[in-house]
mmCIF file of C-alpha atoms in Angstrom:
data_model
loop_
_atom_site.group_PDB
_atom_site.id
_atom_site.type_symbol
_atom_site.label_atom_id
_atom_site.label_comp_id
_atom_site.label_asym_id
_atom_site.label_seq_id
_atom_site.Cartn_x
_atom_site.Cartn_y
_atom_site.Cartn_z
ATOM 1 C CA MET A 638 -135.316 -48.667 -132.049
ATOM 2 C CA HIS A 639 -135.903 -46.858 -128.767
ATOM 3 C CA ILE A 640 -138.788 -48.439 -126.896
ATOM 4 C CA SER A 641 -140.669 -45.856 -124.805
ATOM 5 C CA GLU A 642 -141.649 -45.998 -121.165
ATOM 6 C CA GLY A 643 -144.779 -47.967 -120.335
ATOM 7 C CA VAL A 644 -144.867 -50.201 -123.401
ATOM 8 C CA LEU A 645 -143.168 -53.312 -122.054
ATOM 9 C CA ILE A 646 -144.290 -55.491 -119.154
ATOM 10 C CA ALA A 647 -142.212 -55.755 -115.960
ATOM 11 C CA PRO A 648 -140.691 -59.253 -116.505
ATOM 12 C CA VAL A 649 -139.336 -58.187 -119.923
ATOM 13 C CA LEU A 650 -137.898 -54.998 -118.408
ATOM 14 C CA LEU A 651 -136.254 -56.874 -115.535
ATOM 15 C CA ALA A 652 -134.821 -59.622 -117.733
ATOM 16 C CA GLY A 653 -133.532 -57.007 -120.175
ATOM 17 C CA GLY A 654 -131.994 -54.995 -117.357
ATOM 18 C CA GLY A 655 -130.260 -58.039 -115.887
ATOM 19 C CA ALA A 656 -128.851 -59.192 -119.213
ATOM 20 C CA ALA A 657 -127.700 -55.674 -120.064
ATOM 21 C CA MET A 658 -125.904 -55.429 -116.719
ATOM 22 C CA LEU A 659 -124.083 -58.676 -117.475
ATOM 23 C CA GLY A 660 -123.027 -57.337 -120.879
ATOM 24 C CA LEU A 661 -121.929 -54.073 -119.281
ATOM 25 C CA ALA A 662 -119.796 -55.925 -116.735
ATOM 26 C CA ILE A 663 -118.067 -57.952 -119.463
ATOM 27 C CA GLY A 664 -117.579 -54.827 -121.568
ATOM 28 C CA LEU A 665 -116.065 -52.801 -118.709
ATOM 29 C CA ARG A 666 -113.754 -55.674 -117.765
ATOM 30 C CA ARG A 667 -112.439 -55.844 -121.297
ATOM 31 C CA MET A 668 -111.981 -52.093 -121.671
ATOM 32 C CA ASP A 669 -108.289 -51.278 -121.639
ATOM 33 C CA VAL A 670 -107.005 -47.767 -120.812
ATOM 34 C CA GLN A 671 -105.737 -47.539 -124.373
ATOM 35 C CA GLU A 672 -109.224 -48.242 -125.660
ATOM 36 C CA ILE A 673 -111.095 -45.622 -123.612
ATOM 37 C CA PRO A 674 -110.798 -42.713 -126.087
ATOM 38 C CA LYS A 675 -111.969 -44.966 -128.909
ATOM 39 C CA VAL A 676 -114.961 -46.079 -126.848
ATOM 40 C CA ALA A 677 -115.769 -42.440 -126.072
ATOM 41 C CA LEU A 678 -115.500 -41.482 -129.732
ATOM 42 C CA LEU A 679 -117.935 -44.201 -130.768
ATOM 43 C CA THR A 680 -120.254 -43.309 -127.888
ATOM 44 C CA ALA A 681 -120.349 -39.768 -129.248
ATOM 45 C CA ALA A 682 -121.039 -41.094 -132.747
ATOM 46 C CA PHE A 683 -123.875 -43.281 -131.440
ATOM 47 C CA PHE A 684 -125.325 -40.425 -129.394
ATOM 48 C CA VAL A 685 -125.483 -38.109 -132.394
ATOM 49 C CA ALA A 686 -126.404 -40.727 -135.025
ATOM 50 C CA SER A 687 -129.929 -40.958 -133.654
ATOM 51 C CA LEU A 688 -130.511 -37.377 -134.802
ATOM 52 C CA VAL A 689 -129.821 -38.193 -138.429
ATOM 53 C CA HIS A 690 -133.030 -39.353 -140.042
ATOM 54 C CA ILE A 691 -133.134 -41.255 -143.281
ATOM 55 C CA PRO A 692 -136.314 -40.028 -144.963
ATOM 56 C CA ILE A 693 -136.785 -43.067 -147.189
ATOM 57 C CA GLY A 694 -139.642 -45.497 -146.877
ATOM 58 C CA PRO A 695 -142.920 -45.383 -145.004
ATOM 59 C CA SER A 696 -141.661 -44.409 -141.558
ATOM 60 C CA ASN A 697 -138.393 -42.532 -141.488
ATOM 61 C CA ALA A 698 -136.085 -44.050 -138.934
ATOM 62 C CA HIS A 699 -132.696 -42.798 -137.799
ATOM 63 C CA LEU A 700 -129.149 -44.110 -137.963
ATOM 64 C CA VAL A 701 -128.011 -46.452 -135.167
ATOM 65 C CA LEU A 702 -124.431 -47.301 -136.223
ATOM 66 C CA ASN A 703 -124.354 -50.374 -133.988
ATOM 67 C CA GLY A 704 -122.734 -52.509 -136.707
ATOM 68 C CA ILE A 705 -119.748 -50.177 -136.942
ATOM 69 C CA ILE A 706 -119.595 -49.882 -133.151
ATOM 70 C CA GLY A 707 -119.528 -53.686 -132.902
ATOM 71 C CA ILE A 708 -116.715 -53.990 -135.452
ATOM 72 C CA MET A 709 -114.576 -51.378 -133.721
ATOM 73 C CA LEU A 710 -115.334 -52.190 -130.081
ATOM 74 C CA GLY A 711 -116.486 -55.761 -129.618
ATOM 75 C CA TRP A 712 -117.810 -56.249 -126.070
ATOM 76 C CA THR A 713 -117.074 -52.642 -125.100
ATOM 77 C CA ALA A 714 -119.995 -51.777 -127.395
ATOM 78 C CA PHE A 715 -122.117 -52.427 -124.294
ATOM 79 C CA PRO A 716 -120.824 -49.490 -122.197
ATOM 80 C CA ALA A 717 -120.671 -47.255 -125.287
ATOM 81 C CA ILE A 718 -124.290 -47.885 -126.273
ATOM 82 C CA PHE A 719 -125.475 -47.760 -122.651
ATOM 83 C CA ILE A 720 -123.962 -44.308 -122.054
ATOM 84 C CA GLY A 721 -125.300 -43.088 -125.386
ATOM 85 C CA LEU A 722 -128.796 -44.262 -124.465
ATOM 86 C CA VAL A 723 -128.645 -42.684 -120.989
ATOM 87 C CA LEU A 724 -127.739 -39.322 -122.509
ATOM 88 C CA GLN A 725 -130.398 -39.636 -125.211
ATOM 89 C CA ALA A 726 -132.988 -40.415 -122.526
ATOM 90 C CA VAL A 727 -131.921 -37.473 -120.344
ATOM 91 C CA LEU A 728 -131.427 -34.852 -123.038
ATOM 92 C CA PHE A 729 -133.806 -35.874 -125.828
ATOM 93 C CA GLN A 730 -136.463 -37.816 -123.835
ATOM 94 C CA PHE A 731 -135.737 -40.608 -126.218
ATOM 95 C CA GLY A 732 -136.683 -44.095 -125.046
ATOM 96 C CA GLY A 733 -136.912 -44.131 -121.260
ATOM 97 C CA PHE A 734 -135.206 -45.058 -118.014
ATOM 98 C CA THR A 735 -137.124 -48.226 -117.279
ATOM 99 C CA THR A 736 -136.483 -49.454 -120.826
ATOM 100 C CA LEU A 737 -132.763 -48.614 -120.674
ATOM 101 C CA GLY A 738 -131.761 -52.247 -120.129
ATOM 102 C CA VAL A 739 -133.900 -53.649 -122.930
ATOM 103 C CA ASN A 740 -132.853 -50.900 -125.335
ATOM 104 C CA THR A 741 -129.162 -51.448 -124.515
ATOM 105 C CA LEU A 742 -129.578 -55.161 -125.116
ATOM 106 C CA ASN A 743 -131.488 -54.671 -128.388
ATOM 107 C CA MET A 744 -128.729 -52.525 -129.858
ATOM 108 C CA ALA A 745 -125.587 -53.920 -128.206
ATOM 109 C CA VAL A 746 -126.134 -57.667 -128.694
ATOM 110 C CA PRO A 747 -126.334 -57.318 -132.515
ATOM 111 C CA ALA A 748 -123.253 -55.071 -132.331
ATOM 112 C CA VAL A 749 -121.212 -57.680 -130.434
ATOM 113 C CA LEU A 750 -122.416 -60.567 -132.627
ATOM 114 C CA MET A 751 -121.838 -58.780 -135.931
ATOM 115 C CA GLY A 752 -118.462 -57.505 -134.756
ATOM 116 C CA ALA A 753 -117.369 -61.035 -133.867
ATOM 117 C CA LEU A 754 -118.661 -62.309 -137.201
ATOM 118 C CA ALA A 755 -116.907 -59.663 -139.291
ATOM 119 C CA ARG A 756 -113.615 -59.203 -137.458
ATOM 120 C CA PRO A 757 -111.781 -62.310 -138.726
ATOM 121 C CA ALA A 758 -112.213 -60.977 -142.273
ATOM 122 C CA PHE A 759 -110.251 -57.825 -141.411
ATOM 123 C CA ARG A 760 -107.221 -59.844 -140.339
ATOM 124 C CA SER A 761 -107.005 -61.560 -143.697
ATOM 125 C CA ASP A 762 -105.247 -59.810 -146.543
ATOM 126 C CA SER A 763 -108.212 -60.046 -148.864
ATOM 127 C CA GLY A 764 -109.566 -56.517 -149.143
ATOM 128 C CA LEU A 765 -112.743 -57.680 -150.824
ATOM 129 C CA SER A 766 -113.817 -60.070 -148.092
ATOM 130 C CA ALA A 767 -113.200 -57.350 -145.499
ATOM 131 C CA LEU A 768 -115.492 -54.960 -147.338
ATOM 132 C CA VAL A 769 -118.165 -57.604 -147.845
ATOM 133 C CA MET A 770 -118.105 -58.452 -144.150
ATOM 134 C CA ALA A 771 -118.256 -54.752 -143.241
ATOM 135 C CA ALA A 772 -121.442 -54.427 -145.304
ATOM 136 C CA VAL A 773 -122.896 -57.585 -143.765
ATOM 137 C CA ALA A 774 -122.147 -56.375 -140.233
ATOM 138 C CA GLY A 775 -123.482 -52.850 -140.856
ATOM 139 C CA ALA A 776 -126.773 -54.015 -142.350
ATOM 140 C CA GLY A 777 -127.069 -57.172 -140.268
ATOM 141 C CA ALA A 778 -126.817 -55.360 -136.940
ATOM 142 C CA ILE A 779 -129.837 -53.208 -137.880
ATOM 143 C CA ILE A 780 -131.894 -56.203 -139.014
ATOM 144 C CA LEU A 781 -131.008 -58.117 -135.859
ATOM 145 C CA SER A 782 -131.873 -55.105 -133.686
ATOM 146 C CA ALA A 783 -135.221 -54.754 -135.464
ATOM 147 C CA ALA A 784 -135.907 -58.437 -134.769
ATOM 148 C CA MET A 785 -135.022 -57.964 -131.092
ATOM 149 C CA VAL A 786 -137.282 -54.903 -130.775
ATOM 150 C CA ALA A 787 -140.112 -56.896 -132.366
ATOM 151 C CA GLY A 788 -139.325 -59.738 -129.986
ATOM 152 C CA SER A 789 -139.437 -57.554 -126.868
ATOM 153 C CA LEU A 790 -142.726 -56.001 -128.007
ATOM 154 C CA SER A 791 -144.281 -59.382 -128.731
ATOM 155 C CA LEU A 792 -143.164 -60.723 -125.342
ATOM 156 C CA SER A 793 -145.159 -57.839 -123.866
ATOM 157 C CA GLY A 794 -148.324 -58.818 -125.682
ATOM 158 C CA ASP A 795 -148.143 -57.360 -129.175
ATOM 159 C CA PRO A 796 -148.762 -59.917 -131.923
ATOM 160 C CA PHE A 797 -145.345 -60.789 -133.375
ATOM 161 C CA ILE A 798 -145.991 -61.035 -137.135
ATOM 162 C CA PRO A 799 -147.642 -57.629 -137.840
ATOM 163 C CA VAL A 800 -145.337 -55.803 -135.402
ATOM 164 C CA SER A 801 -142.159 -57.295 -136.774
ATOM 165 C CA ARG A 802 -143.280 -56.697 -140.368
ATOM 166 C CA LEU A 803 -143.808 -53.014 -139.546
ATOM 167 C CA ILE A 804 -140.417 -52.721 -137.874
ATOM 168 C CA PHE A 805 -138.580 -54.559 -140.647
ATOM 169 C CA VAL A 806 -140.124 -52.451 -143.398
ATOM 170 C CA ALA A 807 -139.218 -49.277 -141.498
ATOM 171 C CA HIS A 808 -135.610 -50.364 -141.032
ATOM 172 C CA ILE A 809 -134.728 -51.787 -144.446
ATOM 173 C CA PRO A 810 -133.613 -48.351 -145.755
ATOM 174 C CA ILE A 811 -131.523 -47.840 -142.611
ATOM 175 C CA ALA A 812 -129.943 -51.269 -142.998
ATOM 176 C CA ILE A 813 -128.910 -50.431 -146.570
ATOM 177 C CA VAL A 814 -127.560 -47.000 -145.600
ATOM 178 C CA GLU A 815 -125.604 -48.416 -142.660
ATOM 179 C CA GLY A 816 -124.223 -51.240 -144.802
ATOM 180 C CA ILE A 817 -122.817 -48.690 -147.260
ATOM 181 C CA LEU A 818 -121.641 -46.401 -144.456
ATOM 182 C CA SER A 819 -119.806 -49.204 -142.722
ATOM 183 C CA VAL A 820 -118.049 -50.209 -145.976
ATOM 184 C CA LEU A 821 -116.923 -46.592 -146.446
ATOM 185 C CA ILE A 822 -115.684 -46.189 -142.877
ATOM 186 C CA ILE A 823 -113.949 -49.574 -142.750
ATOM 187 C CA SER A 824 -112.253 -49.117 -146.128
ATOM 188 C CA VAL A 825 -110.904 -45.721 -145.077
ATOM 189 C CA LEU A 826 -109.720 -47.082 -141.724
ATOM 190 C CA LEU A 827 -108.086 -50.148 -143.297
ATOM 191 C CA LYS A 828 -106.073 -47.856 -145.555
ATOM 192 C CA THR A 829 -105.148 -45.170 -143.043
ATOM 193 C CA LYS A 830 -105.317 -46.727 -139.581
ATOM 194 C CA PRO A 831 -105.596 -50.511 -139.837
ATOM 195 C CA GLU A 832 -104.495 -50.951 -136.210
ATOM 196 C CA VAL A 833 -107.793 -49.463 -135.009
ATOM 197 C CA ILE A 834 -109.649 -52.456 -136.418
ATOM 198 C CA ARG A 835 -106.995 -55.154 -136.415
ATOM 199 C CA ASN A 836 -105.594 -55.003 -132.916
ATOM 200 C CA TYR A 837 -108.096 -57.369 -131.397
ATOM 201 C CA MET B 967 -102.696 -43.974 -131.057
ATOM 202 C CA ASN B 968 -104.028 -42.744 -127.769
ATOM 203 C CA PHE B 969 -103.128 -39.163 -128.544
ATOM 204 C CA HIS B 970 -104.618 -39.394 -132.020
ATOM 205 C CA ALA B 971 -107.833 -40.813 -130.663
ATOM 206 C CA VAL B 972 -108.127 -37.973 -128.180
ATOM 207 C CA LYS B 973 -107.437 -35.473 -130.938
ATOM 208 C CA SER B 974 -110.044 -36.985 -133.232
ATOM 209 C CA MET B 975 -112.481 -37.064 -130.347
ATOM 210 C CA PHE B 976 -112.208 -33.319 -129.886
ATOM 211 C CA VAL B 977 -112.354 -32.686 -133.610
ATOM 212 C CA SER B 978 -115.547 -34.712 -133.826
ATOM 213 C CA ILE B 979 -116.993 -32.891 -130.839
ATOM 214 C CA ILE B 980 -116.719 -29.732 -132.879
ATOM 215 C CA ILE B 981 -117.632 -31.139 -136.273
ATOM 216 C CA ILE B 982 -120.509 -33.506 -135.515
ATOM 217 C CA PRO B 983 -122.895 -30.910 -134.006
ATOM 218 C CA ILE B 984 -122.231 -28.553 -136.882
ATOM 219 C CA LEU B 985 -123.097 -31.323 -139.348
ATOM 220 C CA VAL B 986 -126.218 -32.067 -137.351
ATOM 221 C CA MET B 987 -127.181 -28.396 -137.346
ATOM 222 C CA PHE B 988 -127.069 -28.261 -141.105
ATOM 223 C CA CYS B 989 -128.901 -31.502 -141.506
ATOM 224 C CA SER B 990 -132.499 -30.366 -141.951
ATOM 225 C CA SER B 991 -133.962 -33.660 -140.846
ATOM 226 C CA ALA B 992 -132.097 -33.612 -137.570
ATOM 227 C CA GLN B 993 -134.852 -34.353 -135.114
ATOM 228 C CA ALA B 994 -135.249 -37.055 -132.584
ATOM 229 C CA HIS B 995 -137.735 -39.717 -133.392
ATOM 230 C CA ARG B 996 -140.247 -39.583 -130.663
ATOM 231 C CA VAL B 997 -143.995 -39.406 -130.653
ATOM 232 C CA ASN B 998 -145.729 -36.521 -128.898
ATOM 233 C CA LEU B 999 -149.323 -35.996 -127.941
ATOM 234 C CA PHE B 1000 -150.871 -32.549 -127.750
ATOM 235 C CA ALA B 1001 -154.308 -32.576 -126.131
ATOM 236 C CA TRP B 1002 -156.765 -29.901 -125.122
ATOM 237 C CA TYR B 1003 -160.365 -29.424 -124.035
ATOM 238 C CA GLU B 1004 -162.584 -27.478 -126.367
ATOM 239 C CA GLY B 1005 -166.335 -27.097 -126.592
ATOM 240 C CA ASN B 1006 -167.468 -30.230 -124.886
ATOM 241 C CA MET B 1007 -164.875 -32.432 -126.543
ATOM 242 C CA ILE B 1008 -161.373 -33.574 -125.704
ATOM 243 C CA MET B 1009 -159.248 -32.991 -128.802
ATOM 244 C CA ALA B 1010 -155.789 -34.411 -129.379
ATOM 245 C CA GLU B 1011 -153.153 -34.477 -132.051
ATOM 246 C CA GLY B 1012 -150.301 -36.959 -132.268
ATOM 247 C CA TYR B 1013 -147.111 -36.124 -134.117
ATOM 248 C CA PHE B 1014 -143.555 -37.312 -134.384
ATOM 249 C CA SER B 1015 -140.723 -34.930 -133.633
ATOM 250 C CA SER B 1016 -139.786 -35.219 -137.290
ATOM 251 C CA GLY B 1017 -143.026 -33.353 -138.029
ATOM 252 C CA LYS B 1018 -144.944 -36.362 -139.328
ATOM 253 C CA LYS B 1019 -148.416 -36.887 -137.920
ATOM 254 C CA ALA B 1020 -149.114 -40.046 -135.996
ATOM 255 C CA VAL B 1021 -151.727 -41.482 -138.349
ATOM 256 C CA ASN B 1022 -153.935 -44.483 -137.474
ATOM 257 C CA SER B 1023 -152.365 -44.819 -134.053
ATOM 258 C CA THR B 1024 -154.148 -46.409 -131.153
ATOM 259 C CA ILE B 1025 -155.437 -43.929 -128.615
ATOM 260 C CA MET B 1026 -156.880 -44.751 -125.230
ATOM 261 C CA VAL B 1027 -158.577 -42.468 -122.733
ATOM 262 C CA PHE B 1028 -158.524 -43.265 -119.024
ATOM 263 C CA ASP B 1029 -160.535 -41.451 -116.375
ATOM 264 C CA SER B 1030 -159.174 -40.368 -112.996
ATOM 265 C CA GLU B 1031 -159.822 -43.821 -111.532
ATOM 266 C CA GLY B 1032 -157.719 -45.414 -114.247
ATOM 267 C CA LYS B 1033 -160.678 -46.962 -116.028
ATOM 268 C CA GLU B 1034 -160.510 -47.023 -119.811
ATOM 269 C CA VAL B 1035 -163.388 -44.934 -121.130
ATOM 270 C CA PHE B 1036 -162.439 -44.843 -124.793
ATOM 271 C CA HIS B 1037 -160.360 -46.854 -127.238
ATOM 272 C CA GLY B 1038 -159.893 -45.699 -130.818
ATOM 273 C CA THR B 1039 -157.477 -44.575 -133.509
ATOM 274 C CA THR B 1040 -156.306 -41.213 -134.816
ATOM 275 C CA ASP B 1041 -157.498 -40.069 -138.243
ATOM 276 C CA LYS B 1042 -155.530 -39.212 -141.373
ATOM 277 C CA LYS B 1043 -154.364 -35.922 -139.839
ATOM 278 C CA GLY B 1044 -153.219 -37.617 -136.650
ATOM 279 C CA GLU B 1045 -156.153 -36.020 -134.834
ATOM 280 C CA PHE B 1046 -158.694 -37.416 -132.482
ATOM 281 C CA CYS B 1047 -161.702 -36.182 -130.540
ATOM 282 C CA PHE B 1048 -163.756 -37.667 -127.772
ATOM 283 C CA GLN B 1049 -166.729 -36.491 -125.733
ATOM 284 C CA PRO B 1050 -165.978 -36.993 -122.031
ATOM 285 C CA PRO B 1051 -168.930 -38.346 -120.024
ATOM 286 C CA ARG B 1052 -168.334 -36.093 -117.006
ATOM 287 C CA ASP B 1053 -165.978 -33.609 -115.345
ATOM 288 C CA GLY B 1054 -162.595 -34.773 -114.143
ATOM 289 C CA ASP B 1055 -159.029 -35.460 -115.206
ATOM 290 C CA TYR B 1056 -158.487 -37.656 -118.208
ATOM 291 C CA ARG B 1057 -155.268 -39.360 -119.209
ATOM 292 C CA LEU B 1058 -154.747 -39.904 -122.930
ATOM 293 C CA VAL B 1059 -152.318 -42.552 -124.130
ATOM 294 C CA LEU B 1060 -151.140 -42.708 -127.714
ATOM 295 C CA GLU B 1061 -149.412 -45.794 -129.065
ATOM 296 C CA ALA B 1062 -147.821 -45.176 -132.433
ATOM 297 C CA GLY B 1063 -146.358 -48.632 -132.934
ATOM 298 C CA MET B 1064 -142.758 -49.870 -132.781
ATOM 299 C CA GLY B 1065 -142.600 -49.027 -129.088
ATOM 300 C CA HIS B 1066 -143.456 -45.337 -129.525
ATOM 301 C CA ARG B 1067 -145.816 -44.085 -126.850
ATOM 302 C CA ALA B 1068 -146.925 -40.724 -125.498
ATOM 303 C CA GLU B 1069 -149.255 -39.514 -122.778
ATOM 304 C CA ALA B 1070 -151.163 -36.315 -122.110
ATOM 305 C CA LEU B 1071 -153.397 -35.083 -119.309
ATOM 306 C CA VAL B 1072 -156.560 -33.085 -119.894
ATOM 307 C CA SER B 1073 -158.831 -31.820 -117.170
ATOM 308 C CA VAL B 1074 -162.457 -31.265 -117.993
ATOM 309 C CA LYS B 1075 -164.366 -28.608 -116.044
ATOM 310 C CA ASP B 1076 -167.835 -27.127 -116.315
ATOM 311 C CA LEU B 1077 -168.988 -29.769 -118.732
ATOM 312 C CA LYS B 1078 -172.611 -29.297 -117.582
ATOM 313 C CA SER B 1079 -172.781 -25.555 -117.968
ATOM 314 C CA HIS B 1080 -171.210 -25.909 -121.361
ATOM 315 C CA THR B 1081 -173.710 -28.448 -122.642
ATOM 316 C CA GLY B 1082 -176.281 -26.156 -121.092
ATOM 317 C CA VAL B 1083 -175.167 -23.455 -123.489
ATOM 318 C CA LEU B 1084 -175.458 -25.779 -126.419
ATOM 319 C CA GLU B 1085 -178.892 -26.969 -125.437
ATOM 320 C CA ALA B 1086 -180.050 -23.453 -124.819
ATOM 321 C CA GLY B 1087 -179.580 -22.845 -128.526
ATOM 322 C CA HIS B 1088 -181.797 -20.084 -129.866
ATOM 323 C CA ALA B 1089 -183.148 -19.159 -126.503
ATOM 324 C CA GLY B 1090 -179.947 -17.246 -126.015
ATOM 325 C CA LEU B 1091 -177.711 -17.111 -123.048
ATOM 326 C CA GLN B 1092 -180.280 -15.989 -120.535
ATOM 327 C CA THR B 1093 -180.924 -19.576 -119.516
ATOM 328 C CA THR B 1094 -177.315 -20.439 -118.768
ATOM 329 C CA GLU B 1095 -175.874 -20.289 -115.313
ATOM 330 C CA ASP B 1096 -172.691 -18.623 -116.452
ATOM 331 C CA SER B 1097 -173.150 -15.160 -115.032
ATOM 332 C CA GLU B 1098 -169.922 -13.817 -116.454
ATOM 333 C CA LEU B 1099 -170.941 -14.663 -119.983
ATOM 334 C CA GLN B 1100 -174.350 -13.159 -119.378
ATOM 335 C CA GLU B 1101 -172.850 -9.925 -118.234
ATOM 336 C CA GLU B 1102 -170.595 -9.824 -121.205
ATOM 337 C CA PHE B 1103 -173.539 -10.326 -123.463
ATOM 338 C CA LYS B 1104 -175.632 -7.703 -121.797
ATOM 339 C CA ALA B 1105 -172.744 -5.316 -122.206
ATOM 340 C CA SER B 1106 -172.356 -6.094 -125.863
ATOM 341 C CA GLU B 1107 -176.085 -5.768 -126.384
ATOM 342 C CA ASP B 1108 -176.064 -2.416 -124.669
ATOM 343 C CA ALA B 1109 -173.191 -1.288 -126.810
ATOM 344 C CA GLY B 1110 -175.026 -2.292 -129.948
ATOM 345 C CA LYS B 1111 -178.194 -0.693 -128.551
ATOM 346 C CA GLY B 1112 -180.037 -3.960 -128.833
ATOM 347 C CA THR B 1113 -179.449 -4.341 -132.544
ATOM 348 C CA THR B 1114 -177.005 -7.224 -132.149
ATOM 349 C CA ALA B 1115 -178.955 -10.282 -131.167
ATOM 350 C CA PHE B 1116 -176.390 -12.947 -130.528
ATOM 351 C CA ASN B 1117 -177.282 -16.516 -129.930
ATOM 352 C CA SER B 1118 -174.973 -18.992 -128.338
ATOM 353 C CA LYS B 1119 -174.059 -20.720 -131.592
ATOM 354 C CA GLU B 1120 -172.782 -17.529 -133.134
ATOM 355 C CA PHE B 1121 -170.981 -16.817 -129.924
ATOM 356 C CA GLU B 1122 -169.290 -20.194 -130.138
ATOM 357 C CA GLN B 1123 -168.200 -19.483 -133.684
ATOM 358 C CA ILE B 1124 -166.798 -16.097 -132.778
ATOM 359 C CA LEU B 1125 -164.931 -17.561 -129.836
ATOM 360 C CA ASP B 1126 -163.551 -20.308 -132.049
ATOM 361 C CA ARG B 1127 -162.358 -17.789 -134.589
ATOM 362 C CA LYS B 1128 -160.737 -15.622 -131.955
ATOM 363 C CA LEU B 1129 -159.124 -18.489 -130.108
ATOM 364 C CA ASN B 1130 -157.868 -20.501 -133.072
ATOM 365 C CA PRO B 1131 -154.683 -18.459 -133.593
ATOM 366 C CA ILE B 1132 -153.861 -18.777 -129.905
ATOM 367 C CA LYS B 1133 -154.461 -22.500 -130.033
ATOM 368 C CA GLU B 1134 -152.285 -22.749 -133.100
ATOM 369 C CA GLN B 1135 -149.536 -20.818 -131.342
ATOM 370 C CA LEU B 1136 -149.748 -23.003 -128.253
ATOM 371 C CA PHE B 1137 -149.447 -26.029 -130.485
ATOM 372 C CA ARG B 1138 -146.384 -24.623 -132.228
ATOM 373 C CA LEU B 1139 -144.870 -23.792 -128.860
ATOM 374 C CA ALA B 1140 -145.429 -27.328 -127.634
ATOM 375 C CA GLU B 1141 -143.960 -28.673 -130.835
ATOM 376 C CA GLN B 1142 -140.922 -26.443 -130.495
ATOM 377 C CA GLY B 1143 -140.353 -27.600 -126.937
ATOM 378 C CA ASP B 1144 -140.282 -31.181 -128.159
ATOM 379 C CA ARG B 1145 -137.547 -30.512 -130.683
ATOM 380 C CA VAL B 1146 -134.003 -31.553 -129.954
ATOM 381 C CA LYS B 1147 -131.981 -28.515 -129.090
ATOM 382 C CA PHE B 1148 -128.477 -27.839 -130.253
ATOM 383 C CA ARG B 1149 -127.302 -27.137 -126.705
ATOM 384 C CA ASP B 1150 -128.519 -30.583 -125.641
ATOM 385 C CA VAL B 1151 -126.399 -32.192 -128.345
ATOM 386 C CA VAL B 1152 -123.365 -30.220 -127.196
ATOM 387 C CA ALA B 1153 -124.152 -31.069 -123.575
ATOM 388 C CA GLY B 1154 -124.272 -34.770 -124.399
ATOM 389 C CA LEU B 1155 -120.921 -34.673 -126.167
ATOM 390 C CA GLY B 1156 -119.486 -32.774 -123.206
ATOM 391 C CA TYR B 1157 -120.703 -35.472 -120.828
ATOM 392 C CA ILE B 1158 -119.096 -38.153 -122.992
ATOM 393 C CA ALA B 1159 -115.773 -36.281 -122.989
ATOM 394 C CA GLY B 1160 -116.009 -35.860 -119.218
ATOM 395 C CA LEU B 1161 -116.807 -39.522 -118.672
ATOM 396 C CA MET B 1162 -113.860 -40.440 -120.869
ATOM 397 C CA GLY B 1163 -111.594 -38.358 -118.650
ATOM 398 C CA LEU B 1164 -112.981 -39.981 -115.518
ATOM 399 C CA ALA B 1165 -112.600 -43.467 -116.957
ATOM 400 C CA ILE B 1166 -108.994 -42.809 -117.948
ATOM 401 C CA TYR B 1167 -108.247 -41.359 -114.514
ATOM 402 C CA PHE B 1168 -109.580 -44.374 -112.641
ATOM 403 C CA ALA B 1169 -108.030 -46.853 -115.058
ATOM 404 C CA GLN B 1170 -104.612 -45.203 -114.662
ATOM 405 C CA ARG B 1171 -104.877 -45.210 -110.881
ATOM 406 C CA LYS B 1172 -105.757 -48.885 -110.885
ATOM 407 C CA ARG B 1173 -102.813 -49.595 -113.091
ATOM 408 C CA LYS B 1174 -100.362 -47.779 -110.778
ATOM 409 C CA LYS B 1175 -101.489 -49.845 -107.798
#
């Protein structure tokens, strides 16, 4: 998921940076004081998740958790993922500084979209539909991120079809794992602390 | 809720790194390139931080003027070798797909004298310009009272054998340096906690105004 330095061409980097800044601005504007600890908690989860590899499939990828972040944070997923990526770049040399904007966009846009898609289901009383939407958001955010990574690589000259096939195959196990994980987390939260998810 | 969130934040700051520590596959996914100059070849090995070799990855070699002098792929062991045309600094770029990329610098020196050794072959080292090696050989011949007749090929083999463990160790050291360290994980979580404090501080101040 983390695109390294020197892979993308300048227009893609600039466009990604600009769009990420816009998302960051919206996210910060919507971040209430009450929400800050929750944002920090999910930033920490995102920061550490990248260290957990899922050794299934041809190329073992790591957890991203952007589906869950999207469900819990909405637009504030942007600052959470941005800070997580900055720290990963500084401390783990993961991704890079020039690609920070594109990487933020590739992981935060699916988070926001999937969060918006799934959240109405949590307000309804049907427990089943909530769990189904949690699974869809968890797995869907990974698939969407994979598509966006493939897209940014192909905009920089890589042929789209082989690149995206490679990325999709690598991330199918992660999508399944994150789908299950998000169902587990959401079902626990709905039982114990529904206000964390519902108060949007 | 605010208090609970803060509490759970601190609990997770303690628990998450411990979980990560025990998770054997806890390594960042990044591709690394380890390159060195040996014999008259540039050798390189590509590997992911998870320990997997970067197999069939594109590798490009650029000379000091930025001109591409070689374009190829790594083999089944993630290794690659290339004979540089002349002395100078070479920049190796490895592209392992999915946006993973690594670079390494190798400087090539004394390429001529080295090929000289190889060409000299059975004639021994007397023809080479490397006076240090010559002296060493004279010394070893004296010690063996002329019974040990080395030629350069045997010398190469002996050097290889002697240097291989060191090379191996250097490689391990490089690999270790590329691993994610526990203290970095803790540092990151500390930064997040600090940023949270800052954000709350500024948000509160704005609210009071």
